[in-house]
Amino acid sequence: MMEKYKGDEDYWSKRNVQSSWTYFGAHNGIFRKIPATHQEECGQYDPRCRPWFVAASSGPKDVVLVIDVSGSMKDYGRMDIAKDAAVTIVETLTVADRIAVISFSDRATQIGGYSSLIRATNENKKRLIKAIKDLDANGSTNFYDAFETAFDALENTIKREVTSGCNVAVLFMTDGQI
């Protein structure tokens, strides 16, 4: 890594530009930055939660988050855990990705009123995160409608030819209580 940094430094100095940092983020969370900077707390930065790491490790993707908001999710902080997980996932996406967020209890609804996945722009991610944070748990659990809505969103995205064309993930967040 030091050799790479020295090479970068030589390259940029020929162009009268000061080289910036060189970063390394590994699949197990190890992170190195050259030149190093002092941090008061060690281990607070996990590159696996950063959009640049997720993009490099998985490429463009279509992601459907399906979040259970039935009454049983009120118990034991389950709703907060699901919201935190969903927000973390949305934050890691890049503009190359597509996203749909579906909440379900008695029936399923795609957040934002869309019928297909949307591009994960900063503006769209902010709207989705706000909507996720505003979710409330009540009602019964209708898994069937949740899956149907999720796969309809994927199908509509493919029909409209706006899919990322790469990986597809459906993340189903539930406590399993019917």
Tab-separated table of C-alpha atoms in Angstrom:
chain	number	residue	atom	x	y	z
A	1	MET	CA	0.000	0.000	0.000
A	2	MET	CA	2.887	2.329	0.763
A	3	GLU	CA	4.334	1.597	-2.697
A	4	LYS	CA	1.017	2.549	-4.269
A	5	TYR	CA	0.924	5.795	-2.285
A	6	LYS	CA	4.514	6.645	-3.267
A	7	GLY	CA	3.642	6.004	-6.920
A	8	ASP	CA	0.575	8.247	-6.638
A	9	GLU	CA	2.652	10.918	-4.920
A	10	ASP	CA	5.217	10.846	-7.768
A	11	TYR	CA	2.480	10.960	-10.413
A	12	TRP	CA	0.714	13.967	-8.883
A	13	SER	CA	3.906	15.880	-8.054
A	14	LYS	CA	4.813	15.866	-11.775
A	15	ARG	CA	1.538	17.720	-12.346
A	16	ASN	CA	2.074	20.168	-9.477
A	17	VAL	CA	-0.814	18.686	-7.512
A	18	GLN	CA	-0.612	17.404	-3.957
A	19	SER	CA	-1.702	13.778	-3.762
A	20	SER	CA	-4.568	12.929	-1.471
A	21	TRP	CA	-5.133	9.907	0.727
A	22	THR	CA	-5.014	6.284	-0.318
A	23	TYR	CA	-7.676	4.063	1.234
A	24	PHE	CA	-7.984	0.319	1.713
A	25	GLY	CA	-11.156	-1.359	2.983
A	26	ALA	CA	-11.282	-5.154	3.379
A	27	HIS	CA	-14.248	-7.509	3.433
A	28	ASN	CA	-13.783	-8.098	7.188
A	29	GLY	CA	-13.911	-4.402	8.135
A	30	ILE	CA	-10.186	-3.668	8.239
A	31	PHE	CA	-9.559	-0.137	7.069
A	32	ARG	CA	-6.284	1.666	6.357
A	33	LYS	CA	-5.652	5.226	5.216
A	34	ILE	CA	-2.325	6.698	4.121
A	35	PRO	CA	-1.210	9.154	5.331
A	36	ALA	CA	-2.667	8.156	8.682
A	37	THR	CA	-4.639	10.564	10.829
A	38	HIS	CA	-5.098	10.447	14.578
A	39	GLN	CA	-8.487	9.365	15.909
A	40	GLU	CA	-9.622	9.624	19.509
A	41	GLU	CA	-11.648	6.411	19.315
A	42	CYS	CA	-10.473	3.288	17.541
A	43	GLY	CA	-12.804	1.084	15.526
A	44	GLN	CA	-15.614	3.578	14.953
A	45	TYR	CA	-15.267	3.587	11.169
A	46	ASP	CA	-16.477	0.492	9.318
A	47	PRO	CA	-15.896	0.693	5.556
A	48	ARG	CA	-18.440	-2.076	4.923
A	49	CYS	CA	-21.214	0.456	5.637
A	50	ARG	CA	-19.934	3.009	3.134
A	51	PRO	CA	-21.445	3.358	-0.366
A	52	TRP	CA	-18.018	3.151	-2.039
A	53	PHE	CA	-17.337	-0.225	-0.388
A	54	VAL	CA	-20.782	-1.662	-1.140
A	55	ALA	CA	-20.577	-0.514	-4.771
A	56	ALA	CA	-17.120	-2.029	-5.248
A	57	SER	CA	-18.015	-5.329	-3.585
A	58	SER	CA	-21.393	-5.962	-5.201
A	59	GLY	CA	-21.819	-3.712	-8.248
A	60	PRO	CA	-25.162	-2.203	-9.284
A	61	LYS	CA	-28.166	-3.848	-7.692
A	62	ASP	CA	-31.941	-3.830	-7.463
A	63	VAL	CA	-32.984	-3.916	-3.799
A	64	VAL	CA	-36.482	-4.426	-2.429
A	65	LEU	CA	-36.839	-3.883	1.322
A	66	VAL	CA	-39.988	-5.464	2.721
A	67	ILE	CA	-40.682	-4.277	6.272
A	68	ASP	CA	-43.228	-5.861	8.610
A	69	VAL	CA	-45.198	-3.112	10.390
A	70	SER	CA	-47.774	-5.395	12.034
A	71	GLY	CA	-48.705	-4.946	15.685
A	72	SER	CA	-46.279	-7.581	16.968
A	73	MET	CA	-43.362	-5.450	15.730
A	74	LYS	CA	-44.079	-3.059	18.649
A	75	ASP	CA	-42.760	-5.688	21.075
A	76	TYR	CA	-39.148	-5.715	22.289
A	77	GLY	CA	-38.064	-2.816	20.071
A	78	ARG	CA	-38.428	-4.891	16.892
A	79	MET	CA	-39.778	-1.960	14.887
A	80	ASP	CA	-36.807	0.225	15.805
A	81	ILE	CA	-34.386	-2.557	14.879
A	82	ALA	CA	-36.071	-3.023	11.491
A	83	LYS	CA	-36.065	0.741	10.859
A	84	ASP	CA	-32.375	1.048	11.753
A	85	ALA	CA	-31.468	-1.856	9.474
A	86	ALA	CA	-33.534	-0.455	6.602
A	87	VAL	CA	-32.020	3.029	6.956
A	88	THR	CA	-28.498	1.556	6.992
A	89	ILE	CA	-29.203	-0.368	3.793
A	90	VAL	CA	-30.665	2.669	2.017
A	91	GLU	CA	-27.670	4.800	3.073
A	92	THR	CA	-25.199	2.350	1.505
A	93	LEU	CA	-26.810	2.463	-1.948
A	94	THR	CA	-25.394	4.509	-4.809
A	95	VAL	CA	-26.955	6.162	-7.846
A	96	ALA	CA	-26.194	2.971	-9.820
A	97	ASP	CA	-28.680	1.069	-7.626
A	98	ARG	CA	-32.483	0.805	-7.663
A	99	ILE	CA	-34.617	0.568	-4.542
A	100	ALA	CA	-38.176	-0.093	-3.427
A	101	VAL	CA	-39.376	-0.075	0.170
A	102	ILE	CA	-42.556	-1.960	0.962
A	103	SER	CA	-44.272	-1.877	4.332
A	104	PHE	CA	-46.871	-4.473	5.211
A	105	SER	CA	-49.327	-5.445	7.893
A	106	ASP	CA	-52.950	-6.146	6.839
A	107	ARG	CA	-51.902	-5.145	3.324
A	108	ALA	CA	-48.681	-4.134	1.600
A	109	THR	CA	-47.847	-0.671	0.306
A	110	GLN	CA	-44.843	0.556	-1.611
A	111	ILE	CA	-43.510	3.649	0.147
A	112	GLY	CA	-43.660	6.757	-1.999
A	113	GLY	CA	-46.583	5.495	-4.083
A	114	TYR	CA	-44.322	4.061	-6.782
A	115	SER	CA	-45.065	0.857	-8.682
A	116	SER	CA	-41.464	0.006	-9.569
A	117	LEU	CA	-37.979	0.480	-8.167
A	118	ILE	CA	-36.507	3.977	-8.202
A	119	ARG	CA	-32.928	5.144	-8.669
A	120	ALA	CA	-31.093	5.546	-5.359
A	121	THR	CA	-30.267	9.229	-5.778
A	122	ASN	CA	-29.501	11.284	-2.664
A	123	GLU	CA	-32.915	12.963	-2.934
A	124	ASN	CA	-34.787	9.654	-3.267
A	125	LYS	CA	-32.802	8.110	-0.412
A	126	LYS	CA	-33.615	11.051	1.883
A	127	ARG	CA	-37.341	10.691	1.104
A	128	LEU	CA	-37.268	6.935	1.710
A	129	ILE	CA	-35.324	7.291	4.961
A	130	LYS	CA	-37.818	9.861	6.271
A	131	ALA	CA	-40.715	7.556	5.342
A	132	ILE	CA	-39.006	4.564	6.991
A	133	LYS	CA	-38.455	6.526	10.200
A	134	ASP	CA	-42.151	7.510	10.187
A	135	LEU	CA	-43.418	3.905	10.003
A	136	ASP	CA	-45.703	2.762	12.840
A	137	ALA	CA	-46.560	-0.803	13.814
A	138	ASN	CA	-50.200	-1.928	13.911
A	139	GLY	CA	-52.513	-4.459	12.302
A	140	SER	CA	-52.098	-8.115	11.416
A	141	THR	CA	-49.520	-9.825	9.190
A	142	ASN	CA	-50.170	-10.511	5.496
A	143	PHE	CA	-47.018	-12.146	4.088
A	144	TYR	CA	-48.737	-12.971	0.798
A	145	ASP	CA	-49.538	-9.375	-0.072
A	146	ALA	CA	-46.009	-8.345	0.931
A	147	PHE	CA	-44.371	-10.833	-1.439
A	148	GLU	CA	-46.839	-10.067	-4.226
A	149	THR	CA	-46.148	-6.325	-3.959
A	150	ALA	CA	-42.369	-6.916	-3.870
A	151	PHE	CA	-42.357	-9.099	-6.968
A	152	ASP	CA	-44.784	-6.763	-8.768
A	153	ALA	CA	-42.328	-3.902	-8.176
A	154	LEU	CA	-39.486	-5.984	-9.630
A	155	GLU	CA	-41.605	-7.060	-12.594
A	156	ASN	CA	-42.689	-3.464	-13.329
A	157	THR	CA	-39.067	-2.329	-13.173
A	158	ILE	CA	-38.048	-4.970	-15.706
A	159	LYS	CA	-40.997	-4.154	-17.996
A	160	ARG	CA	-40.082	-0.446	-17.922
A	161	GLU	CA	-36.459	-1.402	-18.679
A	162	VAL	CA	-35.089	0.623	-15.765
A	163	THR	CA	-33.490	-2.230	-13.834
A	164	SER	CA	-29.816	-2.078	-12.889
A	165	GLY	CA	-29.408	-5.255	-14.930
A	166	CYS	CA	-27.221	-6.857	-12.279
A	167	ASN	CA	-27.880	-8.290	-8.823
A	168	VAL	CA	-31.356	-8.484	-7.285
A	169	ALA	CA	-32.010	-8.705	-3.543
A	170	VAL	CA	-35.284	-8.912	-1.657
A	171	LEU	CA	-34.730	-8.264	2.055
A	172	PHE	CA	-37.682	-9.396	4.161
A	173	MET	CA	-37.671	-7.874	7.647
A	174	THR	CA	-40.170	-9.512	9.982
A	175	ASP	CA	-40.502	-11.012	13.427
A	176	GLY	CA	-42.318	-13.971	11.873
A	177	GLN	CA	-45.439	-13.517	14.028
A	178	ILE	CA	-48.693	-14.133	12.173
